[in-house]
Every structure is written in C-alpha cells, then in structure tokens.
Amino acid sequence: MDSFFSLFDPNSCTECTNNEDFALDNMNNQLALPPEPQLGNVEYKLKIVNPTKQRFEHLVTQLKWRLREGNGEAIYEIGVEDSGILAGLTKRDMTASLQTLKQMAIKLGATTTILRERVLDNGRSVAEVLVRKIPDDQNNIEIRVAVLGNADAGKSTLLGVLTQGSLDNGRGRARLNMFRHLHEIQSGRTSSISHEILGFNSQGQPINYSYSELITAEEICDSSTKLVTFLDLAGHKKYIRTTIQGLSGYSPHHAMLVISSSAGAVGMAHEHLAIAIALNVPFFIVITKTDLVQPTSTLQGLESFLKQVGSRRVPLVIKNLDDVITAGANQLTENVVPIFCVSSVSGEGLELLLKFLHVLPPGISLKEKERLEQESPEFHIDENFKAGDVGQILGGLLTKGVITEGTKMQIGPMKDGAFQKVTIKSIHRNRVPCRMVRAGQSAAVCLDIYVPNLRNGLVLLNVEEHAEGSLFFQANVSVLFHATAIHPGFQTTVHIGNIRQTAVVIGICSSQCIHTNERDSVLFKFKLHPEYITVGQRLLFREGSAKGIGEITQIFPLHP
C-alpha cells in the first residue's frame, strides 16, 4: 500500500508529493491517503469506540475477510476516513479504538502490533496497526526469500548473522554455518542451495539460534508466528545454472539482492536482477560492508543500475522505522525498491532489515492458497538422495494440493515418459517431522520403495491422474539478447520450474530467425529425455551470452 509514503516524512521525497496516489486536502491542507481499497488486506477506520454487540460482530466479520485477503495479515489505519482523509482521533478515542481492535483480534485468535503513530497538525493522531492470525492448520505464516548477488558480496555472511544472531568477526566466521560442502568452506564460495530459517514472535522480536541456549530448528518453528526461509544461492558465474534453478524451481515470494559497498553493482548482480525481473519475483536490495566503505557511490550507481535492466523502479533508501513500514507495504507493487545499508561486523542497519522481514507480506492471498489446496497434488522434485536406513529422500516444492503420510502417488516421467506408483512414507519440513504439506510449502518426503535412476526435475502426482512426459513443446518466446540471431537447430539450456535440460529449436512460427528484442512462437524439443510440463508455465533459456524468456502454449505428450 502506498498510504504512508510521505505521511511520516513529507520531506523525504519531492517526487512523492506529485504522485496521483497522494493528494492534499484543500479544506485543512493535510495529506490524504488514496480512497480505501475494496479488495486486499487494508482497512480504514475513523474510530471504533463502544460498538454495539451487532456492530462488533460485523467488525469481526470484516476483519476476518481482510485477514483472508492478506494470507493471515491485515493492516488497519485508525483515524482515517474511507475517502482517505486523515481526520485523526483524540488520545482517549484512539486508546478506545485500539482496545476495540484488540478485542476483535482476540475474538479471531489473532494478535495486534502498532506499527507507527503520528500526531497531525490539529493535535489528533492516526495509527497503523498490523493484525496477524496464524491459519488454524499451520504453526506459523511462512515466506520464502531467495538471496542473490555477486560472489564476495557477503550473502552467506549476512545470512549467518541474521539466523545465528551473532555478528561477524570481519574474516567470514558467520558464513561457516551456511556452507554444505567441504570445498565451499575451503574456497569461501557457495556452490549449492542452502536453506536457513529466521522466525518472529507476535511482538516482532526475531527468533534465531541465539534466542535461547541450545535452541533447535524445531523450537524456532514452534515459537514463531512468522517464519522466513532463506534460499542462499550461489553468486559465482560458473554456478549460474544452480542459481536459476533455485529461483525458478523454489518459486520464492521475494528476492534479496546483496551488493557490496566496496565493489558496487558489478558482475553477476546485473544478471541476477534480470532473472528476478523475468520471473516476476519482487525484490529488495541490501548493501553490505558499510563499515569498510561509505555506500554513497554505490547508491548513486543503483538508480542507473535499476533503469538499465528496464525495470523502471524507484529506489527507496531505508533510514528509519517509518521507511521500513512503507517499504513492506509497497513490496508487492512494481515501482519501489527498498535499499538497506548494513554491516555484518558492526551491526549497523541490521535492526531495520529485521523489522522489514517481519512486516514483509506473504506472496499469495489466503483465498488463492485455499484454491490451490483443493487441486490435485503436484510435488516438484529438485534434489534426491538416500539417507542410511531411512530410504530414498526427495526434496522439493508442493505447488498444488495437499500431501500426507501414506498418500499414494506416481513419480515420473521416466526415460520412456511413463510414471511409477509410490507411497509417501514420511515428511519433513524445516528439518522437523510433520504429517502434512500444503500448496506453496517446500518439504522433503521419503518414499516406501527405492526408485532407480531418479533425477532432479521429476514430479510426484496423484496416482489417479493421467500423466505423460513430453519431448516437444511450443512457447511464445522473447529474446532478451543474442549476438546474431536464433535459428532452427539452436541448442540452449532451458529452465522450466525445477526442470533444467538442453533443448533444441525445431522451428520458428512466423520467420526464419529471431533477433534481440523480438518475439515469436518457437517449437522446442528436449534433447535427453521427456519432462512433465504444463501450458502456462514460464521458461527461461540461456546459452553463453544469449538469453530469453517465454511461456509454454502447447505440449505434445509422448503417448497422447
């Protein structure tokens, strides 16, 4: 929501006063908000003092609807008329209104947190309140954040500080807990996708491994009302395929682009930002190492950096708590990019970043989530391994439906395009055993039998669903860059969700070739083996400096 962008700091941005979302009320020369949105999770209330029993029940029903729209989170603007005029309330009325809102939340099993208050020129005050309710069938509200940036930007160190709760010593001590392989510790470079968690309680306090002595991942999950899952992706150029797989396969709700204050936006930072924009992932920027170099020149370069990618976004440097709340409310829009300046050694700026992660909105509404849960289950596999006597373990993301222990499913497609029947033996989420996985959640599942020759990119589907692998598919493609042109016979690495495989261009619909910034319908063929794909999936392809994006329009099953 754009509501409080200039409300708490009218001098922070001269361009904001000219924005159509902000209007000056000519009657009292006070800043007004946009009219109350009919949809979404934002509600205006002038005052709610001593409501009747019938009125109170109506307000509770209204709050319940706003919570559903916001996937368990709602924002209430107290002292604001439906038209957006900031009328304000006296201290007595404001106290009574906040108490009524708290009683409404208690009725639904929700909690309230005052994000900020402001006293208007007329002596009255307005307040912004966050109402949060954990779904009845979940322990917390979860969001996934992909961590991007060039090598040596400080991504793993920053995550180590956030999730471990202790500052870095300036020589990379904090990042050691993030590495999964010996060669990563020896080289200091991330080469795989690691998962880290950070929780927040109902008061907005971070819950990490320093929250109490010997706290476990299970206790962090149980104690948190909101859980942030970080996907630490590789920053070096030679691991770009792994990074793209993490962005496309895990479907993160947000992306955090980390840039070093000493080096600036160089190397793979441009590439990572372009991929995030191509996949429509909302992003924010964190400038690290501010204890070594002042970020002035880096901030100056970021404005042109954002424009170069064609994103047409406006940078918003976060300086105080009001900026944090504004940035969190605007994160799902496409015009504002929050920028945080932090130091993992001195701790500067980390508190503001933690507050932002606390108010960061979930990716989809509760209504959309419930619709996905009603569909047939579809689990996309991005890693598989065998763990001792436990059996075969498959890690991935459930994009649709619900999976429980004992669910009968089918896995494939195999090299002949067929699927094999299996049963879910056990489930783990965030390193903790659980009985159920819902749409939008990542998990690791154990199968009842050993299936040979498994690979990343397979799917688990309902056993009753008719499924076939496809070698050929057609897609509407836009070429972002190519030195010459793409012709039939062109081979490229294609990323479709968790799928990564070489594909060959068989034919181009309306021309013999496609140049940079041109669009056409293209027929592809997977080179090695069939994959399970569906119409409407987004694809990203790259080969050397050539890159492009597209959307699948038609598939051709092996056995239609």
Coordinates of C-alpha atoms in Angstrom, one line a residue:
M1 CA 0.0 0.0 0.0
D2 CA 1.3 3.5 -0.9
S3 CA -0.6 5.1 2.1
F4 CA 2.0 6.4 4.5
F5 CA 4.9 7.1 2.0
S6 CA 5.1 10.8 2.8
L7 CA 2.8 10.8 5.8
F8 CA 5.6 10.4 8.4
D9 CA 8.3 12.2 6.5
P10 CA 6.9 14.8 4.0
N11 CA 10.3 16.0 3.0
S12 CA 11.8 12.5 2.3
C13 CA 10.9 12.5 -1.4
T14 CA 10.0 15.6 -3.5
E15 CA 8.6 13.4 -6.3
C16 CA 6.1 11.7 -4.0
T17 CA 4.1 14.9 -3.5
N18 CA 3.3 14.9 -7.2
N19 CA 2.2 11.3 -7.3
E20 CA -1.5 10.8 -8.0
D21 CA -1.7 8.3 -5.1
F22 CA -1.2 11.3 -2.7
A23 CA -3.5 14.2 -2.6
L24 CA -3.7 17.4 -0.5
D25 CA -7.0 18.0 1.2
N26 CA -7.8 21.6 0.3
M27 CA -10.0 22.1 3.3
N28 CA -7.4 21.7 6.0
N29 CA -4.2 21.4 4.0
Q30 CA -3.5 17.9 5.4
L31 CA -2.1 15.0 3.4
A32 CA -4.8 12.5 2.4
L33 CA -4.4 8.8 1.5
P34 CA -5.9 7.1 -1.5
P35 CA -9.6 6.0 -1.0
E36 CA -10.0 2.8 0.9
P37 CA -9.4 -0.2 -1.4
Q38 CA -12.3 -2.6 -1.7
L39 CA -10.0 -5.6 -2.2
G40 CA -6.9 -6.5 -0.3
N41 CA -5.9 -6.6 3.4
V42 CA -6.0 -2.8 4.1
E43 CA -8.9 -1.3 6.1
Y44 CA -9.6 2.3 7.1
K45 CA -11.4 3.0 10.3
L46 CA -12.2 6.6 11.6
K47 CA -12.9 5.3 15.1
I48 CA -14.3 2.2 16.7
V49 CA -15.4 3.3 20.2
N50 CA -18.0 1.3 22.3
P51 CA -19.6 -0.6 19.4
T52 CA -22.9 -2.4 19.9
K53 CA -22.9 -6.2 20.0
Q54 CA -24.3 -6.3 16.4
R55 CA -21.8 -3.7 15.2
F56 CA -18.9 -5.6 17.0
E57 CA -19.9 -8.9 15.2
H58 CA -19.9 -7.0 11.9
L59 CA -16.5 -5.6 12.6
V60 CA -15.1 -9.1 13.4
T61 CA -16.5 -10.5 10.2
Q62 CA -14.9 -7.6 8.3
L63 CA -11.5 -8.2 10.0
K64 CA -11.8 -12.0 9.2
W65 CA -12.3 -11.1 5.5
R66 CA -9.3 -8.7 5.4
L67 CA -7.1 -11.4 7.1
R68 CA -8.2 -13.9 4.4
E69 CA -7.2 -11.4 1.7
G70 CA -3.8 -10.9 3.3
N71 CA -3.0 -14.6 3.9
G72 CA -3.2 -14.1 7.7
E73 CA -2.1 -10.4 7.8
A74 CA -4.2 -7.2 7.8
I75 CA -3.3 -3.5 8.1
Y76 CA -5.7 -1.2 9.9
E77 CA -5.4 2.6 9.5
I78 CA -7.1 4.1 12.6
G79 CA -8.2 7.7 12.4
V80 CA -8.6 7.7 8.6
E81 CA -11.9 8.2 6.8
D82 CA -13.0 5.9 4.0
S83 CA -12.2 8.6 1.5
G84 CA -8.6 8.7 2.7
I85 CA -8.8 12.0 4.7
L86 CA -6.6 11.9 7.8
A87 CA -9.1 13.2 10.4
G88 CA -7.3 11.8 13.4
L89 CA -8.6 11.0 16.9
T90 CA -8.2 12.4 20.4
K91 CA -5.9 10.4 22.8
R92 CA -9.0 9.0 24.5
D93 CA -10.7 7.9 21.3
M94 CA -7.5 6.4 19.9
T95 CA -6.9 4.4 23.1
A96 CA -10.5 3.1 23.0
S97 CA -10.3 2.3 19.2
L98 CA -7.1 0.3 19.7
Q99 CA -8.6 -1.6 22.6
T100 CA -11.7 -2.5 20.4
L101 CA -9.4 -3.6 17.6
K102 CA -7.5 -5.8 20.1
Q103 CA -10.8 -7.4 21.3
M104 CA -11.8 -8.0 17.6
A105 CA -8.4 -9.8 17.1
I106 CA -8.8 -11.8 20.2
K107 CA -12.2 -13.0 19.0
L108 CA -10.5 -14.5 15.9
G109 CA -7.4 -15.7 17.8
A110 CA -5.2 -13.0 16.2
T111 CA -2.7 -10.5 17.6
T112 CA -2.2 -6.8 17.1
T113 CA 1.0 -4.8 16.8
I114 CA 1.1 -1.0 16.5
L115 CA 3.5 -0.3 13.6
R116 CA 3.5 3.5 14.0
E117 CA 1.6 6.6 15.1
R118 CA 1.6 10.2 14.1
V119 CA 0.2 13.4 15.6
L120 CA -1.4 15.6 13.0
D121 CA -1.3 19.4 12.9
N122 CA -4.7 19.6 14.6
G123 CA -3.4 17.7 17.6
R124 CA -5.2 14.5 16.8
S125 CA -3.4 11.3 16.0
V126 CA -3.6 8.4 13.4
A127 CA -2.2 4.9 13.8
E128 CA -1.2 2.0 11.6
V129 CA -1.8 -1.5 13.2
L130 CA -0.7 -4.9 12.0
V131 CA -3.2 -7.7 12.7
R132 CA -1.8 -11.2 12.3
K133 CA -3.6 -14.6 12.6
I134 CA -1.9 -17.9 12.0
P135 CA -4.1 -20.3 10.0
D136 CA -5.7 -22.9 12.2
D137 CA -3.9 -25.8 10.4
Q138 CA -0.4 -24.2 10.5
N139 CA 2.2 -23.3 13.1
N140 CA 3.1 -20.0 11.5
I141 CA 2.9 -17.8 8.4
E142 CA 5.8 -18.7 6.1
I143 CA 7.5 -16.7 3.3
R144 CA 10.5 -17.8 1.1
V145 CA 13.2 -15.3 0.3
A146 CA 15.9 -16.0 -2.3
V147 CA 19.3 -14.4 -1.7
L148 CA 21.1 -13.2 -4.8
G149 CA 24.2 -11.2 -5.6
N150 CA 27.7 -11.4 -7.0
A151 CA 30.4 -13.6 -5.4
D152 CA 32.1 -11.9 -2.4
A153 CA 29.1 -9.6 -1.8
G154 CA 28.6 -11.0 1.7
K155 CA 25.4 -13.1 1.1
S156 CA 26.3 -16.0 3.3
T157 CA 27.9 -13.8 6.0
L158 CA 24.7 -11.7 6.2
L159 CA 22.5 -14.8 6.5
G160 CA 24.8 -16.2 9.1
V161 CA 24.4 -13.0 11.2
L162 CA 20.6 -12.9 10.7
T163 CA 20.0 -16.6 11.5
Q164 CA 22.7 -17.2 14.1
G165 CA 22.2 -14.0 16.0
S166 CA 25.9 -13.1 16.4
L167 CA 28.0 -10.6 14.4
D168 CA 30.8 -11.5 12.1
N169 CA 34.4 -11.1 13.1
G170 CA 35.4 -9.5 9.8
R171 CA 37.0 -12.6 8.5
G172 CA 34.0 -14.7 7.5
R173 CA 33.3 -16.6 10.7
A174 CA 29.5 -16.1 10.4
R175 CA 29.2 -17.7 7.0
L176 CA 30.8 -21.1 8.0
N177 CA 27.4 -22.3 9.3
M178 CA 25.9 -21.7 5.8
F179 CA 28.2 -24.0 3.8
R180 CA 27.1 -27.5 3.0
H181 CA 30.3 -28.9 1.4
L182 CA 34.0 -29.0 2.3
H183 CA 35.0 -27.3 -0.9
E184 CA 32.7 -24.4 0.0
I185 CA 34.5 -23.9 3.3
Q186 CA 37.9 -24.1 1.6
S187 CA 37.0 -21.7 -1.2
G188 CA 34.6 -19.5 0.7
R189 CA 32.1 -19.6 -2.2
T190 CA 28.6 -21.0 -2.1
S191 CA 28.1 -23.6 -4.9
S192 CA 24.7 -25.2 -3.8
I193 CA 21.3 -24.1 -2.5
S194 CA 21.2 -24.0 1.3
H195 CA 18.0 -23.3 3.4
E196 CA 18.1 -21.2 6.5
I197 CA 15.3 -20.1 8.8
L198 CA 14.5 -16.9 10.8
G199 CA 11.4 -16.7 13.0
F200 CA 9.5 -13.8 14.6
N201 CA 7.2 -13.9 17.5
S202 CA 3.9 -12.0 17.9
Q203 CA 5.7 -8.9 19.2
G204 CA 8.0 -8.8 16.2
Q205 CA 11.1 -10.0 18.0
P206 CA 13.5 -12.2 15.9
I207 CA 13.8 -15.8 17.0
N208 CA 17.1 -17.3 15.8
Y209 CA 19.7 -19.7 17.2
S210 CA 20.8 -17.1 19.8
Y211 CA 17.2 -16.7 21.2
S212 CA 17.9 -19.2 23.9
E213 CA 20.7 -21.7 24.7
L214 CA 20.8 -24.8 22.5
I215 CA 17.6 -23.9 20.7
T216 CA 16.8 -26.2 17.8
A217 CA 15.2 -25.6 14.4
E218 CA 12.0 -27.3 15.6
E219 CA 11.8 -24.9 18.6
I220 CA 12.3 -21.9 16.3
C221 CA 9.4 -23.1 14.2
D222 CA 7.2 -23.8 17.2
S223 CA 7.9 -20.4 18.8
S224 CA 7.4 -18.3 15.7
T225 CA 4.2 -16.7 14.4
K226 CA 6.1 -15.8 11.1
L227 CA 8.9 -17.8 9.6
V228 CA 11.3 -16.6 6.9
T229 CA 13.0 -19.3 4.9
F230 CA 16.1 -18.0 3.1
L231 CA 17.4 -19.7 0.0
D232 CA 21.2 -19.0 -0.1
L233 CA 22.0 -19.1 -3.8
A234 CA 25.5 -19.2 -5.5
G235 CA 27.0 -15.9 -6.7
H236 CA 29.8 -17.1 -8.9
K237 CA 29.3 -17.1 -12.7
K238 CA 30.1 -20.8 -13.0
Y239 CA 27.2 -21.7 -10.7
I240 CA 24.6 -19.6 -12.6
R241 CA 22.6 -22.7 -13.5
T242 CA 22.2 -23.6 -9.9
T243 CA 21.1 -20.0 -9.1
I244 CA 18.5 -20.0 -11.8
Q245 CA 17.2 -23.4 -10.7
G246 CA 16.7 -22.0 -7.2
L247 CA 14.8 -19.0 -8.5
S248 CA 12.6 -20.9 -10.9
G249 CA 12.2 -24.2 -9.0
Y250 CA 11.5 -23.0 -5.5
S251 CA 9.2 -20.1 -6.5
P252 CA 10.4 -17.7 -3.8
H253 CA 7.9 -15.0 -2.7
H254 CA 10.7 -12.3 -2.6
A255 CA 14.3 -11.9 -3.7
M256 CA 17.0 -10.2 -1.7
L257 CA 19.8 -8.8 -3.9
V258 CA 23.0 -8.3 -1.9
I259 CA 25.6 -5.8 -3.2
S260 CA 29.0 -5.0 -1.7
S261 CA 29.5 -1.3 -0.8
S262 CA 33.2 -1.6 -1.8
A263 CA 32.6 -3.2 -5.2
G264 CA 29.2 -1.9 -6.2
A265 CA 26.7 -3.4 -8.6
V266 CA 29.1 -5.5 -10.7
G267 CA 29.5 -8.9 -12.1
M268 CA 26.5 -11.3 -11.7
A269 CA 24.4 -8.7 -9.8
H270 CA 23.1 -7.4 -13.2
E271 CA 22.4 -11.0 -14.3
H272 CA 20.6 -12.0 -11.1
L273 CA 18.4 -8.9 -11.1
A274 CA 17.4 -9.5 -14.8
I275 CA 16.4 -13.1 -13.9
A276 CA 14.4 -12.0 -10.9
I277 CA 12.5 -9.4 -13.1
A278 CA 12.0 -12.0 -15.9
L279 CA 10.4 -14.4 -13.4
N280 CA 8.3 -11.6 -11.8
V281 CA 9.8 -12.0 -8.3
P282 CA 9.5 -8.9 -6.1
F283 CA 12.9 -7.9 -4.9
F284 CA 14.8 -5.5 -2.4
I285 CA 18.4 -4.6 -2.2
V286 CA 20.9 -4.9 0.7
I287 CA 24.2 -3.0 0.6
T288 CA 26.8 -4.8 2.8
K289 CA 30.2 -3.9 4.2
T290 CA 29.3 -0.3 5.0
D291 CA 31.8 -0.5 7.9
L292 CA 34.6 -0.6 5.2
V293 CA 33.3 1.9 2.6
Q294 CA 30.6 4.5 2.8
P295 CA 27.8 3.4 0.3
T296 CA 27.4 6.9 -1.3
S297 CA 28.9 6.0 -4.7
T298 CA 27.1 2.6 -4.7
L299 CA 23.7 4.3 -4.0
Q300 CA 24.4 6.8 -6.8
G301 CA 25.0 3.9 -9.3
L302 CA 22.0 2.0 -8.2
E303 CA 19.5 4.4 -9.8
S304 CA 21.0 3.9 -13.3
F305 CA 21.5 0.2 -12.5
L306 CA 17.8 -0.3 -12.0
K307 CA 17.0 1.6 -15.1
Q308 CA 19.4 -0.4 -17.2
V309 CA 17.5 -3.6 -16.7
G310 CA 14.4 -1.9 -17.9
S311 CA 12.6 -2.2 -14.6
R312 CA 11.6 1.4 -14.2
R313 CA 11.7 1.2 -10.5
V314 CA 12.3 3.9 -7.9
P315 CA 14.9 3.3 -5.2
L316 CA 13.9 4.0 -1.6
V317 CA 16.8 4.1 0.9
I318 CA 15.6 2.9 4.3
K319 CA 16.7 5.3 7.0
N320 CA 14.2 4.8 9.8
L321 CA 11.3 2.7 11.0
D322 CA 8.7 4.6 9.0
D323 CA 10.6 3.9 5.8
V324 CA 10.6 0.2 6.8
I325 CA 6.8 0.0 7.2
T326 CA 6.3 1.9 3.9
A327 CA 8.7 -0.4 2.1
G328 CA 7.0 -3.5 3.5
A329 CA 3.6 -2.3 2.4
N330 CA 4.9 -1.5 -1.1
Q331 CA 6.9 -4.6 -1.6
L332 CA 4.3 -6.4 -3.8
T333 CA 3.9 -3.4 -6.1
E334 CA 6.3 -2.8 -9.0
N335 CA 7.6 0.7 -8.6
V336 CA 9.5 1.0 -5.3
V337 CA 12.7 -0.9 -4.5
P338 CA 13.8 -0.8 -0.8
I339 CA 17.5 -0.4 -0.2
F340 CA 19.1 -1.2 3.1
C341 CA 22.7 -0.3 4.1
V342 CA 24.1 -2.8 6.7
S343 CA 27.3 -4.1 8.2
S344 CA 27.6 -7.7 9.4
V345 CA 30.6 -6.7 11.6
S346 CA 29.3 -3.6 13.4
G347 CA 25.6 -4.5 13.1
E348 CA 24.6 -1.1 11.5
G349 CA 21.3 -1.3 9.7
L350 CA 20.5 -4.9 10.7
E351 CA 17.7 -3.9 13.1
L352 CA 15.9 -2.1 10.2
L353 CA 16.4 -5.1 7.9
L354 CA 14.9 -7.4 10.6
K355 CA 11.9 -5.1 11.0
F356 CA 11.4 -5.2 7.3
L357 CA 11.5 -9.0 7.2
H358 CA 8.9 -9.0 10.0
V359 CA 6.4 -6.9 8.0
L360 CA 7.2 -8.5 4.6
P361 CA 3.9 -9.6 3.1
P362 CA 3.2 -13.2 2.1
G363 CA 3.3 -14.0 -1.6
I364 CA -0.3 -15.0 -2.3
S365 CA -3.7 -14.4 -0.7
L366 CA -5.3 -17.0 1.5
K367 CA -8.1 -17.3 -1.0
E368 CA -5.7 -18.2 -3.7
K369 CA -3.9 -20.6 -1.4
E370 CA -7.1 -22.4 -0.5
R371 CA -7.9 -22.7 -4.2
L372 CA -4.5 -24.4 -4.9
E373 CA -5.0 -26.8 -1.9
Q374 CA -8.3 -28.0 -3.5
E375 CA -6.5 -29.1 -6.6
S376 CA -4.8 -32.5 -7.2
P377 CA -1.3 -32.6 -5.5
E378 CA 1.8 -31.8 -7.6
F379 CA 5.2 -32.0 -6.0
H380 CA 8.2 -30.8 -8.0
I381 CA 11.5 -32.5 -7.1
D382 CA 14.7 -30.6 -7.1
E383 CA 17.0 -32.9 -5.1
N384 CA 17.1 -36.6 -4.3
F385 CA 19.4 -38.6 -2.1
K386 CA 19.5 -41.8 0.1
A387 CA 20.0 -41.4 3.8
G388 CA 21.2 -44.5 5.5
D389 CA 18.3 -46.9 6.6
V390 CA 15.7 -44.1 6.1
G391 CA 15.3 -44.7 2.4
Q392 CA 15.1 -42.5 -0.6
I393 CA 14.6 -38.8 0.2
L394 CA 13.1 -36.3 -2.3
G395 CA 13.3 -32.6 -1.7
G396 CA 11.2 -30.0 -3.5
L397 CA 8.1 -27.7 -3.6
L398 CA 4.4 -28.7 -3.5
T399 CA 2.8 -26.3 -6.0
K400 CA -0.8 -27.7 -5.7
G401 CA -2.9 -29.8 -3.4
V402 CA -2.1 -31.4 0.0
I403 CA 0.2 -34.4 0.8
T404 CA 0.0 -36.5 3.9
E405 CA 1.8 -39.6 5.2
G406 CA 0.5 -42.6 3.4
T407 CA -0.6 -40.7 0.3
K408 CA -0.4 -42.9 -2.9
M409 CA 1.3 -41.0 -5.7
Q410 CA 3.1 -41.6 -9.0
I411 CA 6.6 -40.4 -9.9
G412 CA 8.0 -39.5 -13.3
P413 CA 8.4 -39.1 -16.1
M414 CA 11.0 -41.8 -16.6
K415 CA 13.1 -42.0 -19.8
D416 CA 10.1 -43.7 -21.7
G417 CA 7.7 -41.0 -20.5
A418 CA 5.9 -43.3 -18.0
F419 CA 5.2 -42.9 -14.3
Q420 CA 5.8 -45.3 -11.4
K421 CA 3.5 -45.7 -8.4
V422 CA 4.9 -44.9 -4.9
T423 CA 3.6 -44.1 -1.4
I424 CA 4.7 -41.3 0.9
K425 CA 6.3 -42.9 3.9
S426 CA 7.3 -39.8 5.9
I427 CA 7.6 -36.0 5.6
H428 CA 10.0 -33.3 7.0
R429 CA 9.6 -29.5 6.8
N430 CA 12.3 -27.1 8.1
R431 CA 14.2 -30.1 9.4
V432 CA 11.2 -31.1 11.6
P433 CA 9.0 -34.2 11.0
C434 CA 5.4 -33.3 10.1
R435 CA 2.3 -35.1 8.9
M436 CA 1.1 -32.8 6.1
V437 CA 2.4 -30.5 3.4
R438 CA 0.2 -27.8 1.8
A439 CA 0.4 -26.0 -1.5
G440 CA 3.2 -23.4 -1.6
Q441 CA 5.3 -25.2 1.0
S442 CA 8.7 -26.8 0.5
A443 CA 9.4 -30.2 2.1
A444 CA 11.4 -33.4 2.0
V445 CA 9.5 -36.7 1.5
C446 CA 10.6 -40.3 2.0
L447 CA 9.2 -43.0 -0.4
D448 CA 8.3 -46.5 0.6
I449 CA 10.4 -48.1 -2.1
Y450 CA 13.7 -47.4 -3.9
V451 CA 13.2 -46.0 -7.4
P452 CA 16.4 -46.3 -9.5
N453 CA 17.6 -43.6 -11.9
L454 CA 15.8 -40.7 -10.3
R455 CA 16.9 -37.2 -11.4
N456 CA 16.1 -33.6 -10.4
G457 CA 13.1 -32.2 -12.4
L458 CA 10.7 -35.1 -11.9
V459 CA 7.3 -34.7 -10.3
L460 CA 5.1 -36.5 -7.8
L461 CA 1.4 -36.6 -8.9
N462 CA -1.9 -38.1 -7.7
V463 CA -1.9 -41.8 -8.5
E464 CA -5.3 -41.4 -10.3
E465 CA -4.2 -38.6 -12.6
H466 CA -3.3 -39.5 -16.2
A467 CA 0.2 -38.0 -16.7
E468 CA 2.6 -38.3 -19.6
G469 CA 6.0 -36.9 -20.3
S470 CA 6.7 -34.6 -23.3
L471 CA 9.6 -34.3 -25.6
F472 CA 8.2 -31.5 -27.8
F473 CA 6.6 -28.2 -26.6
Q474 CA 5.7 -24.9 -28.1
A475 CA 6.2 -21.5 -26.4
N476 CA 5.9 -17.8 -27.0
V477 CA 9.5 -16.6 -26.6
S478 CA 11.1 -13.1 -26.2
V479 CA 14.8 -12.9 -26.9
L480 CA 16.5 -10.6 -24.4
F481 CA 19.9 -10.8 -26.1
H482 CA 21.7 -12.6 -28.8
A483 CA 24.8 -11.6 -30.6
T484 CA 23.3 -12.5 -34.0
A485 CA 20.0 -14.4 -34.2
I486 CA 18.4 -17.7 -33.1
H487 CA 17.7 -20.1 -36.0
P488 CA 16.2 -23.7 -36.1
G489 CA 18.9 -26.1 -34.7
F490 CA 19.9 -23.6 -31.9
Q491 CA 20.6 -25.5 -28.7
T492 CA 20.1 -23.9 -25.3
T493 CA 19.7 -24.7 -21.6
V494 CA 16.0 -24.3 -20.7
H495 CA 14.8 -23.7 -17.2
I496 CA 11.1 -24.5 -16.5
G497 CA 10.3 -24.6 -12.8
N498 CA 12.6 -27.3 -11.4
I499 CA 13.4 -28.6 -14.9
R500 CA 16.9 -27.9 -16.3
Q501 CA 17.7 -29.5 -19.6
T502 CA 19.2 -28.8 -23.1
A503 CA 16.5 -28.2 -25.7
V504 CA 16.8 -27.7 -29.5
V505 CA 14.8 -25.2 -31.5
I506 CA 13.0 -27.2 -34.1
G507 CA 11.0 -24.5 -35.8
I508 CA 10.0 -20.8 -35.6
C509 CA 6.5 -19.9 -36.5
S510 CA 6.4 -16.6 -38.5
S511 CA 10.1 -16.1 -39.5
Q512 CA 13.4 -17.9 -40.1
C513 CA 15.1 -16.4 -37.1
I514 CA 14.6 -14.2 -34.0
H515 CA 16.9 -11.3 -33.1
T516 CA 17.4 -9.4 -29.9
N517 CA 14.1 -7.8 -28.5
E518 CA 12.0 -9.8 -31.0
R519 CA 9.2 -12.2 -30.1
D520 CA 7.8 -15.3 -31.8
S521 CA 6.3 -18.7 -31.3
V522 CA 9.0 -21.4 -31.1
L523 CA 8.8 -25.3 -31.2
F524 CA 11.4 -26.9 -28.8
K525 CA 12.5 -30.5 -28.3
F526 CA 14.2 -31.8 -25.2
K527 CA 17.4 -33.4 -26.2
L528 CA 17.9 -36.1 -23.5
H529 CA 14.6 -37.3 -22.0
P530 CA 10.9 -36.3 -21.7
E531 CA 9.7 -33.9 -18.9
Y532 CA 6.4 -33.2 -17.3
I533 CA 5.4 -29.7 -18.3
T534 CA 2.0 -27.8 -18.5
V535 CA 0.6 -25.0 -20.5
G536 CA 1.2 -21.6 -18.9
Q537 CA 4.5 -22.4 -17.3
R538 CA 7.2 -19.7 -17.6
L539 CA 10.5 -20.7 -19.1
L540 CA 13.9 -19.0 -19.2
F541 CA 16.7 -20.1 -21.5
R542 CA 20.4 -19.1 -21.8
E543 CA 23.4 -20.2 -23.7
G544 CA 26.6 -18.2 -23.3
S545 CA 25.6 -14.6 -23.6
A546 CA 22.2 -15.4 -25.3
K547 CA 19.2 -15.3 -23.1
G548 CA 15.4 -15.1 -23.3
I549 CA 12.1 -15.8 -21.6
G550 CA 8.8 -17.2 -22.6
E551 CA 5.6 -19.0 -21.7
I552 CA 4.5 -22.5 -22.8
T553 CA 1.5 -22.5 -25.1
Q554 CA 1.2 -26.1 -26.2
I555 CA 2.7 -29.5 -25.2
F556 CA 2.9 -32.8 -27.2
P557 CA 2.8 -35.9 -24.9
L558 CA 4.7 -39.0 -25.9
H559 CA 1.6 -41.1 -25.7
P560 CA -1.4 -38.7 -26.2

